Amino acid sequence: MDKNSSSIAAIKIQLVHSDDPALQKELARYQSQHDKLSQQLANFDEDHATKGEQLEHKIKRHRVYLLDKAEEGKLFFDPSVITNTDQVYIIDSDYVITVGTVLEVSDRIWGDNAAYKVVSIAAKHGFLNTINVEGQTKQFWLQELGRDEIKLSSLSAADFDKQQLLSKRLTYENLDSIEPSIYHQLVDQINLEDDGFLIQTSSGALQLINGRQATTKQKGQVLWPESTNQTQCKRVMEFYAT
């Protein structure tokens, strides 16, 4: 349409200076094309709107169906993706990848068998962002999924998080990114770095300890960092000041 309109405008400029019959004939041809294109575009817009309405109706119908199944506990994937379709990738009828899905990767890909947890899905760009148990990040191309080298893991997201937590030594700063409930659930297995860890003793006093030498009891007494807790921040500063 743009190219056709430009041609018509160019011929009209020429006709200002010359009433050439050949130009008049050329103008008529372009105007006829313009009318046909305009009608095609109008038909396309109408068809597009109709199909769009049909698809929206279909999506709503399927969403209601899936939400009903979710209430009945009959879904085999996280029901949150029903209303958050940007974070789901479906390979086939029973292979649904969502954020939190754990994948088992064969050593044929990177040389070692490992478990990876999906942290985000960029279907428009064709890859998954993942993190493995040791904390290393990788990107998987979506077309690689469904092959024997990459499969759904039997590990749940919670089990994966526990393995990741136990696979490394934690610094005091690391605690800010960990769920306190998971930490205390695994406190007897967790390894701490030898950086200074603040604990709150049974008497309520603050004490600085070496993480590597901490007993299970001391690990359970760690003063959990709360950067938005002004009272705690003041108390910690006063402890270090003295």
Short mmCIF file of C-alpha atoms in Angstrom, two decimals:
data_model
loop_
_atom_site.label_atom_id
_atom_site.label_comp_id
_atom_site.label_asym_id
_atom_site.label_seq_id
_atom_site.Cartn_x
_atom_site.Cartn_y
_atom_site.Cartn_z
CA MET A 1 0.00 0.00 0.00
CA ASP A 2 2.81 2.43 0.89
CA LYS A 3 4.70 1.67 -2.32
CA ASN A 4 1.52 2.04 -4.39
CA SER A 5 0.66 5.36 -2.74
CA SER A 6 4.20 6.67 -3.39
CA SER A 7 3.90 5.76 -7.09
CA ILE A 8 0.55 7.57 -7.38
CA ALA A 9 1.98 10.69 -5.71
CA ALA A 10 5.02 10.67 -8.02
CA ILE A 11 2.87 10.41 -11.18
CA LYS A 12 0.57 13.23 -10.00
CA ILE A 13 3.61 15.48 -9.58
CA GLN A 14 4.69 14.70 -13.15
CA LEU A 15 1.17 15.44 -14.46
CA VAL A 16 1.36 18.95 -13.02
CA HIS A 17 3.94 19.72 -15.70
CA SER A 18 2.70 17.43 -18.47
CA ASP A 19 -0.70 16.05 -19.44
CA ASP A 20 0.92 12.95 -20.94
CA PRO A 21 -1.71 10.28 -21.90
CA ALA A 22 0.79 7.56 -21.00
CA LEU A 23 1.12 9.02 -17.49
CA GLN A 24 -2.67 9.24 -17.22
CA LYS A 25 -2.92 5.55 -18.15
CA GLU A 26 -0.21 4.65 -15.63
CA LEU A 27 -2.00 6.66 -12.94
CA ALA A 28 -5.27 4.86 -13.65
CA ARG A 29 -3.50 1.50 -13.34
CA TYR A 30 -1.97 2.39 -10.00
CA GLN A 31 -5.26 3.77 -8.69
CA SER A 32 -7.02 0.57 -9.70
CA GLN A 33 -4.35 -1.42 -7.84
CA HIS A 34 -4.78 0.90 -4.86
CA ASP A 35 -8.54 0.22 -4.73
CA LYS A 36 -7.97 -3.55 -4.89
CA LEU A 37 -5.32 -3.41 -2.15
CA SER A 38 -7.59 -1.29 0.04
CA GLN A 39 -10.36 -3.86 -0.28
CA GLN A 40 -7.96 -6.74 0.43
CA LEU A 41 -6.70 -4.95 3.51
CA ALA A 42 -10.24 -4.30 4.75
CA ASN A 43 -11.10 -7.99 4.23
CA PHE A 44 -7.91 -9.04 6.00
CA ASP A 45 -8.65 -6.82 9.01
CA GLU A 46 -12.19 -8.18 9.20
CA ASP A 47 -11.00 -11.80 9.00
CA HIS A 48 -8.26 -11.11 11.54
CA ALA A 49 -10.75 -9.61 14.02
CA THR A 50 -13.14 -12.54 13.56
CA LYS A 51 -10.42 -15.13 14.07
CA GLY A 52 -9.12 -13.20 17.07
CA GLU A 53 -12.54 -13.27 18.71
CA GLN A 54 -12.85 -17.00 18.03
CA LEU A 55 -9.42 -17.68 19.58
CA GLU A 56 -10.15 -15.53 22.64
CA HIS A 57 -13.39 -17.46 23.18
CA LYS A 58 -11.48 -20.74 22.82
CA ILE A 59 -8.79 -19.63 25.28
CA LYS A 60 -11.40 -18.59 27.85
CA ARG A 61 -13.24 -21.89 27.48
CA HIS A 62 -10.04 -23.92 27.89
CA ARG A 63 -8.89 -21.80 30.83
CA VAL A 64 -12.16 -22.44 32.70
CA TYR A 65 -11.81 -26.17 31.97
CA LEU A 66 -8.23 -26.26 33.29
CA LEU A 67 -9.09 -24.25 36.40
CA ASP A 68 -11.88 -26.74 37.14
CA LYS A 69 -9.40 -29.61 36.77
CA ALA A 70 -6.96 -27.78 39.04
CA GLU A 71 -9.60 -27.55 41.77
CA GLU A 72 -10.17 -31.29 41.39
CA GLY A 73 -6.42 -31.91 41.71
CA LYS A 74 -6.24 -33.52 38.28
CA LEU A 75 -3.55 -31.36 36.66
CA PHE A 76 -0.05 -32.77 36.16
CA PHE A 77 1.55 -29.30 36.12
CA ASP A 78 1.55 -26.16 38.27
CA PRO A 79 -1.92 -24.52 37.89
CA SER A 80 -0.37 -21.03 38.15
CA VAL A 81 0.68 -21.27 34.49
CA ILE A 82 -2.98 -21.24 33.41
CA THR A 83 -3.00 -17.49 33.94
CA ASN A 84 0.73 -16.96 33.46
CA THR A 85 1.30 -18.38 30.00
CA ASP A 86 4.60 -16.52 29.45
CA GLN A 87 6.23 -18.89 31.93
CA VAL A 88 5.27 -22.23 30.43
CA TYR A 89 6.59 -24.25 27.52
CA ILE A 90 4.71 -27.32 26.32
CA ILE A 91 6.64 -29.94 24.39
CA ASP A 92 3.84 -32.47 24.06
CA SER A 93 0.68 -33.52 25.87
CA ASP A 94 2.53 -34.64 29.01
CA TYR A 95 5.80 -32.67 28.96
CA VAL A 96 5.15 -29.25 30.49
CA ILE A 97 8.10 -27.04 31.42
CA THR A 98 7.43 -24.31 33.99
CA VAL A 99 9.54 -22.18 36.30
CA GLY A 100 10.69 -24.56 39.05
CA THR A 101 10.78 -27.62 36.79
CA VAL A 102 13.89 -29.72 37.46
CA LEU A 103 15.64 -31.27 34.44
CA GLU A 104 18.16 -34.10 34.32
CA VAL A 105 20.90 -33.44 31.78
CA SER A 106 22.95 -36.25 30.26
CA ASP A 107 26.75 -36.13 30.29
CA ARG A 108 26.56 -36.15 26.48
CA ILE A 109 25.77 -32.43 26.61
CA TRP A 110 28.31 -30.94 29.02
CA GLY A 111 30.33 -33.91 30.17
CA ASP A 112 28.62 -34.60 33.47
CA ASN A 113 25.20 -35.80 34.61
CA ALA A 114 23.55 -32.96 36.48
CA ALA A 115 20.20 -31.61 37.63
CA TYR A 116 19.09 -28.14 36.55
CA LYS A 117 16.17 -26.09 37.79
CA VAL A 118 14.34 -23.76 35.39
CA VAL A 119 14.37 -20.19 36.72
CA SER A 120 12.84 -18.42 33.72
CA ILE A 121 11.44 -19.22 30.30
CA ALA A 122 12.07 -17.05 27.27
CA ALA A 123 10.02 -18.91 24.69
CA LYS A 124 10.04 -15.93 22.32
CA HIS A 125 13.82 -16.09 22.22
CA GLY A 126 13.97 -19.88 22.21
CA PHE A 127 15.77 -20.71 25.47
CA LEU A 128 15.38 -21.59 29.13
CA ASN A 129 17.46 -19.99 31.87
CA THR A 130 18.46 -22.59 34.44
CA ILE A 131 20.62 -23.06 37.50
CA ASN A 132 22.19 -26.31 38.63
CA VAL A 133 22.75 -27.75 42.09
CA GLU A 134 26.20 -26.19 42.40
CA GLY A 135 24.87 -22.77 41.41
CA GLN A 136 26.17 -22.71 37.84
CA THR A 137 23.81 -21.12 35.31
CA LYS A 138 23.13 -22.41 31.80
CA GLN A 139 20.84 -21.68 28.90
CA PHE A 140 19.03 -24.52 27.13
CA TRP A 141 17.62 -24.11 23.65
CA LEU A 142 14.00 -25.18 23.73
CA GLN A 143 14.45 -27.46 20.70
CA GLU A 144 16.87 -29.57 22.78
CA LEU A 145 14.11 -30.55 25.19
CA GLY A 146 12.28 -33.83 24.84
CA ARG A 147 15.38 -35.65 23.65
CA ASP A 148 17.00 -38.45 25.63
CA GLU A 149 19.79 -36.09 26.76
CA ILE A 150 17.39 -33.81 28.68
CA LYS A 151 14.51 -35.25 30.70
CA LEU A 152 12.21 -34.30 33.52
CA SER A 153 13.86 -35.11 36.84
CA SER A 154 12.31 -37.08 39.66
CA LEU A 155 13.56 -34.33 41.98
CA SER A 156 10.98 -31.82 43.13
CA ALA A 157 11.83 -28.12 43.18
CA ALA A 158 12.02 -28.31 47.00
CA ASP A 159 14.41 -31.27 46.89
CA PHE A 160 16.54 -29.41 44.34
CA ASP A 161 16.71 -26.35 46.59
CA LYS A 162 17.80 -28.55 49.50
CA GLN A 163 20.54 -30.17 47.42
CA GLN A 164 21.75 -26.78 46.25
CA LEU A 165 21.79 -25.51 49.81
CA LEU A 166 23.85 -28.48 51.01
CA SER A 167 26.28 -28.44 48.08
CA LYS A 168 28.13 -25.28 49.13
CA ARG A 169 29.44 -23.41 52.12
CA LEU A 170 27.27 -20.46 53.05
CA THR A 171 28.48 -17.01 53.94
CA TYR A 172 26.45 -14.79 56.23
CA GLU A 173 25.42 -12.76 53.16
CA ASN A 174 24.06 -15.92 51.47
CA LEU A 175 21.41 -16.28 54.16
CA ASP A 176 19.46 -13.35 52.74
CA SER A 177 18.52 -15.45 49.68
CA ILE A 178 17.51 -18.60 51.62
CA GLU A 179 14.17 -19.52 53.14
CA PRO A 180 14.71 -19.60 56.93
CA SER A 181 12.39 -22.62 57.25
CA ILE A 182 14.54 -24.65 54.83
CA TYR A 183 17.73 -23.55 56.61
CA HIS A 184 16.46 -24.65 60.01
CA GLN A 185 15.09 -27.88 58.58
CA LEU A 186 18.59 -28.78 57.34
CA VAL A 187 20.62 -26.97 59.99
CA ASP A 188 22.48 -30.10 61.13
CA GLN A 189 23.72 -30.73 57.55
CA ILE A 190 24.46 -27.18 56.43
CA ASN A 191 28.08 -26.09 55.94
CA LEU A 192 29.01 -22.53 56.89
CA GLU A 193 31.96 -20.53 55.63
CA ASP A 194 34.51 -19.30 58.16
CA ASP A 195 33.38 -15.69 57.81
CA GLY A 196 31.97 -14.12 60.95
CA PHE A 197 28.48 -15.32 61.79
CA LEU A 198 26.34 -13.48 64.30
CA ILE A 199 24.33 -15.68 66.63
CA GLN A 200 21.91 -14.88 69.39
CA THR A 201 22.58 -17.04 72.44
CA SER A 202 19.89 -18.48 74.68
CA SER A 203 20.42 -15.52 77.02
CA GLY A 204 19.64 -13.11 74.15
CA ALA A 205 23.19 -11.82 73.77
CA LEU A 206 24.85 -11.42 70.35
CA GLN A 207 28.03 -13.36 69.69
CA LEU A 208 30.40 -13.55 66.71
CA ILE A 209 31.49 -17.09 65.76
CA ASN A 210 33.52 -18.89 63.10
CA GLY A 211 31.05 -20.62 60.77
CA ARG A 212 33.25 -23.66 60.07
CA GLN A 213 33.64 -24.35 63.77
CA ALA A 214 29.97 -23.78 64.67
CA THR A 215 28.03 -26.52 66.41
CA THR A 216 24.57 -27.51 65.24
CA LYS A 217 23.13 -25.58 68.18
CA GLN A 218 25.06 -22.44 67.20
CA LYS A 219 23.96 -22.78 63.56
CA GLY A 220 20.37 -22.80 64.78
CA GLN A 221 21.00 -19.60 66.76
CA VAL A 222 22.18 -17.56 63.76
CA LEU A 223 20.74 -14.04 63.83
CA TRP A 224 18.87 -14.04 60.54
CA PRO A 225 19.75 -10.94 58.47
CA GLU A 226 16.78 -8.60 58.02
CA SER A 227 17.96 -5.52 56.17
CA THR A 228 14.56 -3.81 56.49
CA ASN A 229 14.36 -4.39 60.24
CA GLN A 230 15.64 -1.09 61.61
CA THR A 231 15.66 -2.29 65.21
CA GLN A 232 17.81 -5.29 64.32
CA CYS A 233 20.16 -3.17 62.18
CA LYS A 234 20.67 -0.72 65.05
CA ARG A 235 21.34 -3.58 67.45
CA VAL A 236 23.94 -5.11 65.12
CA MET A 237 25.70 -1.78 64.63
CA GLU A 238 25.83 -1.20 68.37
CA PHE A 239 27.28 -4.70 68.83
CA TYR A 240 30.10 -4.02 66.36
CA ALA A 241 30.68 -0.54 67.81
CA THR A 242 31.40 -2.01 71.22
#
